[in-house]
Short mmCIF file of C-alpha atoms in Angstrom, two decimals:
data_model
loop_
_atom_site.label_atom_id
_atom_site.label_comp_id
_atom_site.label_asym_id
_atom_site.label_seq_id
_atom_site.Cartn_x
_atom_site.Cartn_y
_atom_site.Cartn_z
CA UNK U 1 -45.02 35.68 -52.74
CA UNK U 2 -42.94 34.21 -55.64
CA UNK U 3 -44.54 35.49 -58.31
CA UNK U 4 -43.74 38.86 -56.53
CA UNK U 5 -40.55 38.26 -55.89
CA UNK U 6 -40.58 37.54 -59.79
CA UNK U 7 -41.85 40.61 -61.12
CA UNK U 8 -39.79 42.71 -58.39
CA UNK U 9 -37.57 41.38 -59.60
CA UNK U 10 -37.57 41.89 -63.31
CA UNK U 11 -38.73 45.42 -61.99
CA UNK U 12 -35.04 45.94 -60.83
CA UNK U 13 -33.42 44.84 -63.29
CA UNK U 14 -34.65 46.62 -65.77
CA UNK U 15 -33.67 49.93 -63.95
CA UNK U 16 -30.78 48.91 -62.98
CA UNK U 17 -30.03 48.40 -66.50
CA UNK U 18 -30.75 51.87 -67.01
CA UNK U 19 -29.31 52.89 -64.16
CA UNK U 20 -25.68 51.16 -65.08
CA UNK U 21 -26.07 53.11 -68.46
CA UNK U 22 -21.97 54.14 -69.36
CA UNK U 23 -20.75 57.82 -68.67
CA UNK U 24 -20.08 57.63 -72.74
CA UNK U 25 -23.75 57.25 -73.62
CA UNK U 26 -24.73 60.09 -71.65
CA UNK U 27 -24.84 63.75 -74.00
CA UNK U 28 -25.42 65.59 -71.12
CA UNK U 29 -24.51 63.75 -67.35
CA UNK U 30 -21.25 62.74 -66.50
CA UNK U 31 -21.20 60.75 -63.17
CA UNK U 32 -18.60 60.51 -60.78
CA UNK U 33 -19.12 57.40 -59.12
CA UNK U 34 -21.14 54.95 -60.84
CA UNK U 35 -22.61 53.10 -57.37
CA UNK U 36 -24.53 55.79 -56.41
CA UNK U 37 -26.96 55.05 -59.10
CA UNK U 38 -28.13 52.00 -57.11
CA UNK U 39 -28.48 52.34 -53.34
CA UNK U 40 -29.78 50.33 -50.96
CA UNK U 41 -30.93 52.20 -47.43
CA UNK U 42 -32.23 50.48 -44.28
CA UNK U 43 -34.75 51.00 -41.77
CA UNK U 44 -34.27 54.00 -39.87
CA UNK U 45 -32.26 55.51 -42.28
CA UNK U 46 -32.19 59.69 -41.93
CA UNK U 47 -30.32 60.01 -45.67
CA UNK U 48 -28.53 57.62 -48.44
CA UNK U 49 -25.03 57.05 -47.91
CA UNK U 50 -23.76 58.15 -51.37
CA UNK U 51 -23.77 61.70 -52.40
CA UNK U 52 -24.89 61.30 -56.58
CA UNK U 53 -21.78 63.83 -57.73
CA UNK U 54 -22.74 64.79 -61.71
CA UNK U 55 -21.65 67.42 -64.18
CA UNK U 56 -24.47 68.61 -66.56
CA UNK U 57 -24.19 70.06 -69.75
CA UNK U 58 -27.13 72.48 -68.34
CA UNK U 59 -29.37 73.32 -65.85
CA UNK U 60 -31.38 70.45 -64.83
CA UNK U 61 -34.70 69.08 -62.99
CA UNK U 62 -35.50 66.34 -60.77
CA UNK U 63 -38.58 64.27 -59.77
CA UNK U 64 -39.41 60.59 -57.54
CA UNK U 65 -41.12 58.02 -57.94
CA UNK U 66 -42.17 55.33 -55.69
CA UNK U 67 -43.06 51.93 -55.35
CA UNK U 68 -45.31 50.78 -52.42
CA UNK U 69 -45.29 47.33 -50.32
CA UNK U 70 -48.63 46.32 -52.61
CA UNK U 71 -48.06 44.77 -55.79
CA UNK U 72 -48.78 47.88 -57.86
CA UNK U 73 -48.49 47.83 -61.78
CA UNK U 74 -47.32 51.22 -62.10
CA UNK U 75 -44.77 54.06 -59.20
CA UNK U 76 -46.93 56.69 -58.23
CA UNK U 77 -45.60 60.32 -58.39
CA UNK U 78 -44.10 62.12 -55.37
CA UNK U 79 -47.10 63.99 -55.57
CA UNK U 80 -48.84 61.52 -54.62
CA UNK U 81 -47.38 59.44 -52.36
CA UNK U 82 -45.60 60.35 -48.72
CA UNK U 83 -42.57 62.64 -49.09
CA UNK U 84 -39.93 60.17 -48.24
CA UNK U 85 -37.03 61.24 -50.59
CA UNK U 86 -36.29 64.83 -50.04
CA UNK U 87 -32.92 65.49 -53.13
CA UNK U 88 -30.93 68.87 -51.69
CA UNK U 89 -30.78 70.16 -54.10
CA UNK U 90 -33.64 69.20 -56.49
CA UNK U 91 -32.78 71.11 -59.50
CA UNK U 92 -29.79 73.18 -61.40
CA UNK U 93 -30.02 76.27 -63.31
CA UNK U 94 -27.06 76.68 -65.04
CA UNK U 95 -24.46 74.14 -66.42
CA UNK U 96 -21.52 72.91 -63.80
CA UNK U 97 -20.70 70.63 -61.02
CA UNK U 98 -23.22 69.70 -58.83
CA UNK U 99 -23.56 67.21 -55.51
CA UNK U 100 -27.33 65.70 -54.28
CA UNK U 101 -28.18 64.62 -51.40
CA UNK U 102 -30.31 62.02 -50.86
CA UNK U 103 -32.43 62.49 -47.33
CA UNK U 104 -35.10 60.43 -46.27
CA UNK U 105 -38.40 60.85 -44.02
CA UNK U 106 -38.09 57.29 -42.26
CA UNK U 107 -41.58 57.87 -40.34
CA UNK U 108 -43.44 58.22 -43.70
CA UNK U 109 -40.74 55.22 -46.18
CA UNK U 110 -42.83 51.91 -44.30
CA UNK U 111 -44.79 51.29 -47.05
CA UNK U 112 -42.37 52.35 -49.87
CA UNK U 113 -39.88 49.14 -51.05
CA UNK U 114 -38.46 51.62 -53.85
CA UNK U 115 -38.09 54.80 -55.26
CA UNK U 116 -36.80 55.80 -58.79
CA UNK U 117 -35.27 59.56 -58.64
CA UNK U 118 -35.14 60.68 -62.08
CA UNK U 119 -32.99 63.67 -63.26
CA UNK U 120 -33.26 65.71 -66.94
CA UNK U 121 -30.87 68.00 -68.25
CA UNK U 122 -32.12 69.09 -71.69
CA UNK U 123 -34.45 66.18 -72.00
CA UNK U 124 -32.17 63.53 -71.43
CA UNK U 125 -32.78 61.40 -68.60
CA UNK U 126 -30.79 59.73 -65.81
CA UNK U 127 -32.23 57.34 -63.39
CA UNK U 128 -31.00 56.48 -59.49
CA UNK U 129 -32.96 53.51 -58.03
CA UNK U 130 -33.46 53.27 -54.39
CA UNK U 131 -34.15 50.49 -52.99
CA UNK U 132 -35.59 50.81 -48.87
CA UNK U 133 -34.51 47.55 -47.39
CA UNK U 134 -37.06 46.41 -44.23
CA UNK U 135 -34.01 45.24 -42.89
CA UNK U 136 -31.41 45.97 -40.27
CA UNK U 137 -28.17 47.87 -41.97
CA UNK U 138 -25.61 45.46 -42.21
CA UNK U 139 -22.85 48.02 -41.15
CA UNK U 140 -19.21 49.07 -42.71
CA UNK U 141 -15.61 47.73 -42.15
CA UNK U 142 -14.53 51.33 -41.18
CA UNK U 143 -17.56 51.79 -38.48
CA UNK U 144 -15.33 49.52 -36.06
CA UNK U 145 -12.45 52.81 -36.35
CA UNK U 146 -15.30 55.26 -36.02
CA UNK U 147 -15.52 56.90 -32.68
CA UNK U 148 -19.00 57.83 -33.01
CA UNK U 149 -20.00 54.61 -33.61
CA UNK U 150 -18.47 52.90 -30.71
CA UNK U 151 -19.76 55.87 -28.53
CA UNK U 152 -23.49 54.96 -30.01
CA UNK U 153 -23.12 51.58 -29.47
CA UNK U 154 -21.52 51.70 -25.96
CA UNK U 155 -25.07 53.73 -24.96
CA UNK U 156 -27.03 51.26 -26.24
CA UNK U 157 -25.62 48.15 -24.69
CA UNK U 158 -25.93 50.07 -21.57
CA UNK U 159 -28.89 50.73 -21.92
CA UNK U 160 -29.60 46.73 -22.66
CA UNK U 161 -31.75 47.04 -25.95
CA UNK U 162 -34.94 47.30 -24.28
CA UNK U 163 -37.09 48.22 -27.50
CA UNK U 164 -35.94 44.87 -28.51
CA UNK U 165 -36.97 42.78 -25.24
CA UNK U 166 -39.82 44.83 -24.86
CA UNK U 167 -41.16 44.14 -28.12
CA UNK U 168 -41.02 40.38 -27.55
CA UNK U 169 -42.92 40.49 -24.29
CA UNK U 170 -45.73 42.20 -26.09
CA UNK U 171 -45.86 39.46 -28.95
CA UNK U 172 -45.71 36.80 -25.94
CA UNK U 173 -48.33 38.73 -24.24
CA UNK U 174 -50.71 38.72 -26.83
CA UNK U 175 -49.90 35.52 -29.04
CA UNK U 176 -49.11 32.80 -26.63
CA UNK U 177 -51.73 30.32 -27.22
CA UNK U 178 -52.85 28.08 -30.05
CA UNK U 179 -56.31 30.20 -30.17
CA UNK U 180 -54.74 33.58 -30.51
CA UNK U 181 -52.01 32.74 -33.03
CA UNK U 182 -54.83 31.87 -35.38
CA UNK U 183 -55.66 35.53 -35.71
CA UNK U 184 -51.66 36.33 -37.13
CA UNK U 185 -50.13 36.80 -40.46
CA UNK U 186 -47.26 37.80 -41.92
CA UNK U 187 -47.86 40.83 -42.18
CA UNK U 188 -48.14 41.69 -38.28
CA UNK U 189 -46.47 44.72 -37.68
CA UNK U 190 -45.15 43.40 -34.27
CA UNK U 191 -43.52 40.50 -35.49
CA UNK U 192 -41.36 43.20 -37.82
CA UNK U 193 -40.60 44.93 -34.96
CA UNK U 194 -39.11 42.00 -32.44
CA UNK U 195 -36.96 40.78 -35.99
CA UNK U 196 -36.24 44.07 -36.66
CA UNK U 197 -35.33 45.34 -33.01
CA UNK U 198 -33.46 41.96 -32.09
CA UNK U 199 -31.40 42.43 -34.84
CA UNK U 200 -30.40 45.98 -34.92
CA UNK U 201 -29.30 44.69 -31.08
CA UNK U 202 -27.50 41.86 -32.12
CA UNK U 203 -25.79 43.82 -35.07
CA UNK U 204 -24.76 46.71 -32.30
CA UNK U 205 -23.26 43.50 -29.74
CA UNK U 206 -21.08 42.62 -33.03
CA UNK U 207 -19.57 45.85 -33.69
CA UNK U 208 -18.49 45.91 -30.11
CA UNK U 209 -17.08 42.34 -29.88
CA UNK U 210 -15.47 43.34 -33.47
CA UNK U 211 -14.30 46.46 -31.49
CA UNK U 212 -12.84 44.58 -28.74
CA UNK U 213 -11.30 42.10 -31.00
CA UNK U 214 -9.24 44.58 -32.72
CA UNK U 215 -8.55 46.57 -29.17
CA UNK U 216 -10.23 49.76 -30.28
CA UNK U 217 -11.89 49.57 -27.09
CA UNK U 218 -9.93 50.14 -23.71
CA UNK U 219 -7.89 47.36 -22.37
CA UNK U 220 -9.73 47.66 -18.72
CA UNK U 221 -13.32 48.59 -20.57
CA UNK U 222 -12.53 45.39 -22.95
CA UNK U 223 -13.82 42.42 -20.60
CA UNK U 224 -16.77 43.81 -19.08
CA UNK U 225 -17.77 45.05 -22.69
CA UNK U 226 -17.35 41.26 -24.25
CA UNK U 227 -19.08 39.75 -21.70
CA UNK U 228 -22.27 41.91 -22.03
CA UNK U 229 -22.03 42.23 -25.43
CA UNK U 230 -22.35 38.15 -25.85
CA UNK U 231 -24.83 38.11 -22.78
CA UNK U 232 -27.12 40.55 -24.84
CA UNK U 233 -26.50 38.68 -28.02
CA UNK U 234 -27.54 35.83 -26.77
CA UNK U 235 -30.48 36.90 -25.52
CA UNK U 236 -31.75 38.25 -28.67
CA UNK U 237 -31.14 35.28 -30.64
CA UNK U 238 -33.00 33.09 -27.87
CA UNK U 239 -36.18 35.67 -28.17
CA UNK U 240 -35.81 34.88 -31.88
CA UNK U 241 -35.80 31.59 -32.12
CA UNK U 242 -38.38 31.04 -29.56
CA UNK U 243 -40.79 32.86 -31.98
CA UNK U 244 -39.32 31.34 -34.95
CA UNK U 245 -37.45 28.54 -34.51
CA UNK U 246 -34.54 28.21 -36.52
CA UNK U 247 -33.60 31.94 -37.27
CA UNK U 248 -30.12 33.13 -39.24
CA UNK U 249 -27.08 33.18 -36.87
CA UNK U 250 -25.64 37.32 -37.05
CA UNK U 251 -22.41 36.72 -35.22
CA UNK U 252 -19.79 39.37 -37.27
CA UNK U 253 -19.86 42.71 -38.16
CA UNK U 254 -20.94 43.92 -40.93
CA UNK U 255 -23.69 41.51 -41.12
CA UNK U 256 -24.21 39.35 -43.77
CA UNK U 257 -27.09 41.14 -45.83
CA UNK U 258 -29.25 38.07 -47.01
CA UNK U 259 -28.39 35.66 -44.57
CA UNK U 260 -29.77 32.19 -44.60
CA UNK U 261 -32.10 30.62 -41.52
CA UNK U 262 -29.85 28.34 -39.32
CA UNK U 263 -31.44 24.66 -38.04
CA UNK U 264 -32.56 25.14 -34.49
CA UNK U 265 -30.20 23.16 -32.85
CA UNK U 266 -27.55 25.40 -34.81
CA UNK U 267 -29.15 28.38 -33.18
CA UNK U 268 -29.75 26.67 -29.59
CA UNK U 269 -26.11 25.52 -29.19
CA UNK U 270 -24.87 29.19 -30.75
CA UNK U 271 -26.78 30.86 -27.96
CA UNK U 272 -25.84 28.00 -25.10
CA UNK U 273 -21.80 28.49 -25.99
CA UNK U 274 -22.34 32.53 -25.57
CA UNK U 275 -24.11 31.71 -22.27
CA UNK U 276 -21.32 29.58 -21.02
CA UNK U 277 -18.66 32.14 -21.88
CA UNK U 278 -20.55 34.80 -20.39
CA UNK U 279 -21.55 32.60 -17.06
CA UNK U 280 -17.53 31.74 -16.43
CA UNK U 281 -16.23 35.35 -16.58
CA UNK U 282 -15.96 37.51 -13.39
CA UNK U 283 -17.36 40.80 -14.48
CA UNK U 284 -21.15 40.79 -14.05
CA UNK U 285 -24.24 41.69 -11.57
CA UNK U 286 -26.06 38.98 -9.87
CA UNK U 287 -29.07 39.98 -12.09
CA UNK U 288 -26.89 39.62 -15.35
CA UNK U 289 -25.64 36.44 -14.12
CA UNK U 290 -29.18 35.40 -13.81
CA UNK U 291 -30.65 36.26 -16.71
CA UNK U 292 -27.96 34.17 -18.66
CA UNK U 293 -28.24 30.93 -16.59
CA UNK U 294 -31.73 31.70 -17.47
CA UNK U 295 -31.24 31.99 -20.98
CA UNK U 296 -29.33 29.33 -21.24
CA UNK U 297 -31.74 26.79 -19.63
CA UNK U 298 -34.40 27.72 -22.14
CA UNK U 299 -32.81 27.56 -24.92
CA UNK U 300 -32.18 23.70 -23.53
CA UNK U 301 -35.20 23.44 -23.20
CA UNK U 302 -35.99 24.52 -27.02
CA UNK U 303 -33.46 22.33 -28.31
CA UNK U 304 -34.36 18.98 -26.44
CA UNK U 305 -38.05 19.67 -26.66
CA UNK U 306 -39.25 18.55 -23.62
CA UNK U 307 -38.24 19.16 -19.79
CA UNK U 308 -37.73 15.58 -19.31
CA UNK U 309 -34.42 16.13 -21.01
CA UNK U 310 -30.61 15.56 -19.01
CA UNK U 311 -29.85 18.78 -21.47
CA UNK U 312 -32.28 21.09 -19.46
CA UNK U 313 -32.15 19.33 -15.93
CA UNK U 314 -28.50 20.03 -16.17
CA UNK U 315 -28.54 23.54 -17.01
CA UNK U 316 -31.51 24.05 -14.40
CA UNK U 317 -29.26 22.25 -11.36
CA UNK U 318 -26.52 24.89 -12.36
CA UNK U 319 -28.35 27.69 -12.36
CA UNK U 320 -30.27 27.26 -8.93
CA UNK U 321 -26.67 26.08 -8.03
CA UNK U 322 -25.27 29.39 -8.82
CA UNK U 323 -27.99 31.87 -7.74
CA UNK U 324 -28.70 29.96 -4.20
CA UNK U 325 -26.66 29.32 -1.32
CA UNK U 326 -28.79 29.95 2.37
CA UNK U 327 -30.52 32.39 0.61
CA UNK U 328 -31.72 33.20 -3.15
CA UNK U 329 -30.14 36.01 -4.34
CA UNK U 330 -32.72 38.43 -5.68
CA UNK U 331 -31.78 42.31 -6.83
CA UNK U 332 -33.75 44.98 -6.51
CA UNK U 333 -32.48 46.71 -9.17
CA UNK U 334 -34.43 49.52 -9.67
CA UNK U 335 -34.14 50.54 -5.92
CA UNK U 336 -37.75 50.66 -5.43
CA UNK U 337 -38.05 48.24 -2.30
CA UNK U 338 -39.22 45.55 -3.69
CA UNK U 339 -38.30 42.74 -5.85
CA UNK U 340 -40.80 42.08 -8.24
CA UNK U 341 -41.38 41.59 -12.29
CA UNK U 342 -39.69 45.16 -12.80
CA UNK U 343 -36.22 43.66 -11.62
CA UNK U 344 -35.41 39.90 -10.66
CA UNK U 345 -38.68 38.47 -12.51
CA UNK U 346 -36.37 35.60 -14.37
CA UNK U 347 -34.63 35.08 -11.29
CA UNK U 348 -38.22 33.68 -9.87
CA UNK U 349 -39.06 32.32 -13.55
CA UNK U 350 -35.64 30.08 -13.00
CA UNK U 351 -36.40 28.56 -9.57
CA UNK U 352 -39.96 27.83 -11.02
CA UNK U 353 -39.34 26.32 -13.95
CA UNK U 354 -36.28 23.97 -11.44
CA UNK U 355 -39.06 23.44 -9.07
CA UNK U 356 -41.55 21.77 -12.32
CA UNK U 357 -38.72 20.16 -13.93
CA UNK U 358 -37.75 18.26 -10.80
CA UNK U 359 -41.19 17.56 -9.14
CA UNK U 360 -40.43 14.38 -9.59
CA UNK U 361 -37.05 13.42 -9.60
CA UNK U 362 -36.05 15.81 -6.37
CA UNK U 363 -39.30 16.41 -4.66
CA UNK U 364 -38.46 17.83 -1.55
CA UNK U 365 -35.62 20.04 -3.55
CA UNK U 366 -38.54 21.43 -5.60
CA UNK U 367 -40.58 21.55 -2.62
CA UNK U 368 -38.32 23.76 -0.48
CA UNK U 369 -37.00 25.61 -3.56
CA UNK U 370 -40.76 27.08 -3.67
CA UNK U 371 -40.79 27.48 -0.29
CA UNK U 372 -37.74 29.63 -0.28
CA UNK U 373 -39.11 32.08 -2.65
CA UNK U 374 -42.04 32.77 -0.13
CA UNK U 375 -39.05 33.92 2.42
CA UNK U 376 -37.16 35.66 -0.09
CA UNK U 377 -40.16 37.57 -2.34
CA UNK U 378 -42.46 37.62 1.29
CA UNK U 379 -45.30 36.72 -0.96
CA UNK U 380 -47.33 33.26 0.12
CA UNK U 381 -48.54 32.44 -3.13
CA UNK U 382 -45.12 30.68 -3.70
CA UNK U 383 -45.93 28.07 -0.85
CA UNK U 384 -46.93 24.93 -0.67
CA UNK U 385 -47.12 21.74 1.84
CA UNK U 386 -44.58 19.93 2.18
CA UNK U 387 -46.37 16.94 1.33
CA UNK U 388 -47.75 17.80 -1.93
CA UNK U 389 -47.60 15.77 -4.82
CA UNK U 390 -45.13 16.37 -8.08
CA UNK U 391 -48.31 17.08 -9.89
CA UNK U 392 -49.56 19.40 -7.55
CA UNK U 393 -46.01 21.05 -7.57
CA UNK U 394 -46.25 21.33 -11.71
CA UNK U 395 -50.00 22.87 -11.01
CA UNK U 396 -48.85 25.16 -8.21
CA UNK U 397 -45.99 26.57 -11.07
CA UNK U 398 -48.16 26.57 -13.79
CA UNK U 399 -51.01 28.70 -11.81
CA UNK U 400 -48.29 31.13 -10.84
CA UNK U 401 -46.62 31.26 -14.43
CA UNK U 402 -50.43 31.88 -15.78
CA UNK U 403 -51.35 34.70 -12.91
CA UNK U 404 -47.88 36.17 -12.60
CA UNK U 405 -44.36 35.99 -13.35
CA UNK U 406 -45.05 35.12 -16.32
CA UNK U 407 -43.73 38.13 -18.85
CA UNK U 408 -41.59 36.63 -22.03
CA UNK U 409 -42.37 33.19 -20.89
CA UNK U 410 -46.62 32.77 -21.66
CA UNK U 411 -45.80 30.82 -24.81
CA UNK U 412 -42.84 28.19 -23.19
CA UNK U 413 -45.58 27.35 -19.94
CA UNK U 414 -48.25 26.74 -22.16
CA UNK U 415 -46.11 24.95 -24.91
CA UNK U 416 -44.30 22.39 -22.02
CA UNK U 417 -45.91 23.03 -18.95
CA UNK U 418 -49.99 22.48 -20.07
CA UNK U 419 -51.15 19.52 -22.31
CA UNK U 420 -52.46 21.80 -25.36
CA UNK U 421 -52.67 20.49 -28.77
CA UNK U 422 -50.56 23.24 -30.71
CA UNK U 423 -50.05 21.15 -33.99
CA UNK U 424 -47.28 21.98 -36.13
CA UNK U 425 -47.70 25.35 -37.61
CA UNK U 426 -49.19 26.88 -34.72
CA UNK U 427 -45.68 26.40 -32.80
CA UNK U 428 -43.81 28.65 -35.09
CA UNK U 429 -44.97 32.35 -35.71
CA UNK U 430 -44.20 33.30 -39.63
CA UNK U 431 -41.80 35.44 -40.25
CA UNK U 432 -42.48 38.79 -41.27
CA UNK U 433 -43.43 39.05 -45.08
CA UNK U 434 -41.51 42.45 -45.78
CA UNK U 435 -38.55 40.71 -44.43
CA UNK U 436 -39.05 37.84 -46.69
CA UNK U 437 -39.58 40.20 -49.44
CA UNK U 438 -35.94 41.59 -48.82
CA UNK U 439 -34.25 38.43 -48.23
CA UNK U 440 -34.22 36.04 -50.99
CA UNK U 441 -32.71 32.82 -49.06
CA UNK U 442 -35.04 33.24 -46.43
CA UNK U 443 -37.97 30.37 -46.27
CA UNK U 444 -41.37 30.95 -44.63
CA UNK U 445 -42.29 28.67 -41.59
CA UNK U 446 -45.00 25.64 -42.49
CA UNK U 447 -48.23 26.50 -42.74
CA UNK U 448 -47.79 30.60 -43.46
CA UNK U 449 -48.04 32.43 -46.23
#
């Protein structure tokens, strides 16, 4: 990976040496703004955000070149690769003024780290280099002052970034023991996709709290917007880090482009204080309120280790403090007439993991705590005598963690609920190599390559 880095990097600079050639030593180009000779576009990118603006002494040509993800000693030709650069237009036939723009096919770019677009005006060349990031855009100053960006960004925290969470339940799903983590590399497309996903969420909760900060947004809109924003936020960062570990901290807008990987406690305590903000405010559901007494108990529970931790019993006694009175307070939010993994699923996942972390210390607390959910979710497999045992209580949670209930949280019952022997650098998942590849301060977990 170094010695890729290396050569990438002595790739780039030797066209960006061309590329930063002066207006004066060009017989034939004269270029308006300099920067759009070196670009950098992001994932999901339709088009390049600089226009190349150039006067030609004569009509001109065009052609692209691109470098793929594999360590290749030489571009191959548009020709032959996918058509991800499309120039409008490609060519010139007569002296004058002329504007390109740059638009880009972002199905067919995955495999493409860099093109080179090369124009010729009477056999002169000149050279833009384009390099496709695998990485989140980082965003612009003037976005916050945009209203189409706010309007974009209000959707999706409405809609609550479900490509993101989604995409983490499917890496839990599939990768949550020891065994199965063997098969990974870096190079798993689904690990991409949670980083990438997560972040793109995180990165649209920024702009928003930016927004807010400045009071773009709507003085009544402005609280309710905050406190989702952060609730979101935090949620991301907690699916990160429970994948990862110690993952970089995006908390402005723009993003920093090559940030650097916080410690896990860093990241645990980020995500706790976002929790507690959100948790004390008035404008929520009983569902979001959930969810972030949820998050913030297992992101405890990341930091201290272990369940047998004052850290995580705390949080755990204040969230079953909050979400119980007579009754548990369970949603049905999709109106379907029941309440099942579809709505209140970490609802359940909370009073479980209370009811294993105090087996022990508050037995018949755990004890009716289960008990209650068999009233509330009408479901017996939640019951159990009153006389049983705290290990029997930590078996009766585990079973139902391992049957059911158990989306997003396979990997934290098997990690500190059963006695498997994970090792080291089977606890961490590696981060994805074409994000290392764009970010140079970025370090690999143990034990990947």
């Amino acid at each position: 990976m170094k010695a890729f880095r290396l050569i990438l990097g002595i790739l780039i600079a030797v066209l960006v040496f061309g590329c930063e050639k002066g207006d004066s030593e060009y017989k034939n180009f004269k270029v308006k703004d300099k920067e759009s000779l070196k670009q950098t576009v992001y994932v999901g990118d339709t088009q390049a955000s600089l226009t190349v603006d150039f006067t030609t002494a004569g009509p001109w040509t065009s052609s692209v070149e691109y470098f793929k993800n594999a360590n290749e000693s030489a571009p191959s030709k548009a020709g032959e690769s996918s058509e991800w650069v499309t120039l409008e237009p490609s060519s010139g036939d007569k002296a004058g003024d002329y504007s390109v723009t740059i638009k880009l096919n972002p199905e067919v770019g995955t495999d493409i780290f860099m093109a080179t677009i090369t124009f010729v005006c009477k056999g002169e060349e000149m050279q833009v280099l384009l390099n496709n990031s695998p990485s989140v855009a980082p965003g612009s100053p003037d976005d916050v002052n945009n209203p189409e960006k706010i309007k974009a960004a209000m959707e999706e925290l409405e809609y609550g970034f479900w490509d993101a969470r989604n995409a983490f339940y499917d890496i839990d799903d599939k990768y949550s023991t020891p065994e199965s983590r063997k098969s990974l590399s870096s190079k798993n497309e689904g690990l991409k996709k949670v980083w990438l996903e997560s972040y793109k969420a995180i990165n649209t909760c920024n702009l928003l709290l930016t927004a807010c900060e400045y009071e773009v947004i709507k003085e009544q809109e402005r609280e309710q917007v905050t406190a989702k924003a952060l609730h979101y936020r935090s949620m991301m960062h907690l699916n990160l880090a429970i994948l990862f570990g110690g993952v970089p901290i995006d908390d402005r807008y723009p993003a920093v482009s090559e940030p650097v990987r916080a410690m896990l406690q860093e990241v645990t305590d980020y995500i706790r204080k976002d929790c507690e903000y959100y948790i004390n405010i008035s404008t929520k559901t009983e569902t979001e309120l959930t969810e972030a007494l949820f998050v913030n108990a297992v992101a405890s529970l990341l930091r201290a280790g272990t369940f047998d931790s004052n850290l995580v019993y705390d949080r755990l006694i204040v969230m079953i403090d909050r979400i119980t009175d007579e009754n548990f307070v369970f949603e049905d939010s999709n109106m379907d007439g029941l309440i099942n993994q579809n709505d209140s699923h970490v609802g359940v996942q909370g009073c479980l993991f209370y009811a294993y972390a105090f087996s022990s210390i508050q037995h018949q607390k755990s004890v009716d705590t289960l008990n209650k959910l068999v009233e509330q979710l009408n479901d017996n497999m939640f019951r159990i005598d009153a006389n049983a045992s705290p290990d029997e209580i930590k078996q009766k949670v585990i079973d139902i963690l391992s049957g059911s209930w158990n989306r997003g949280v396979k990997y934290l019952v098997n990690r500190f609920m059963k006695n498997e022997d994970w090792g080291q650098h089977l606890n961490l998942l590696p981060i994805p190599m074409d994000i290392m590849s764009a970010n140079r301060n970025l370090v690999q977990n143990p034990g990947w390559d």
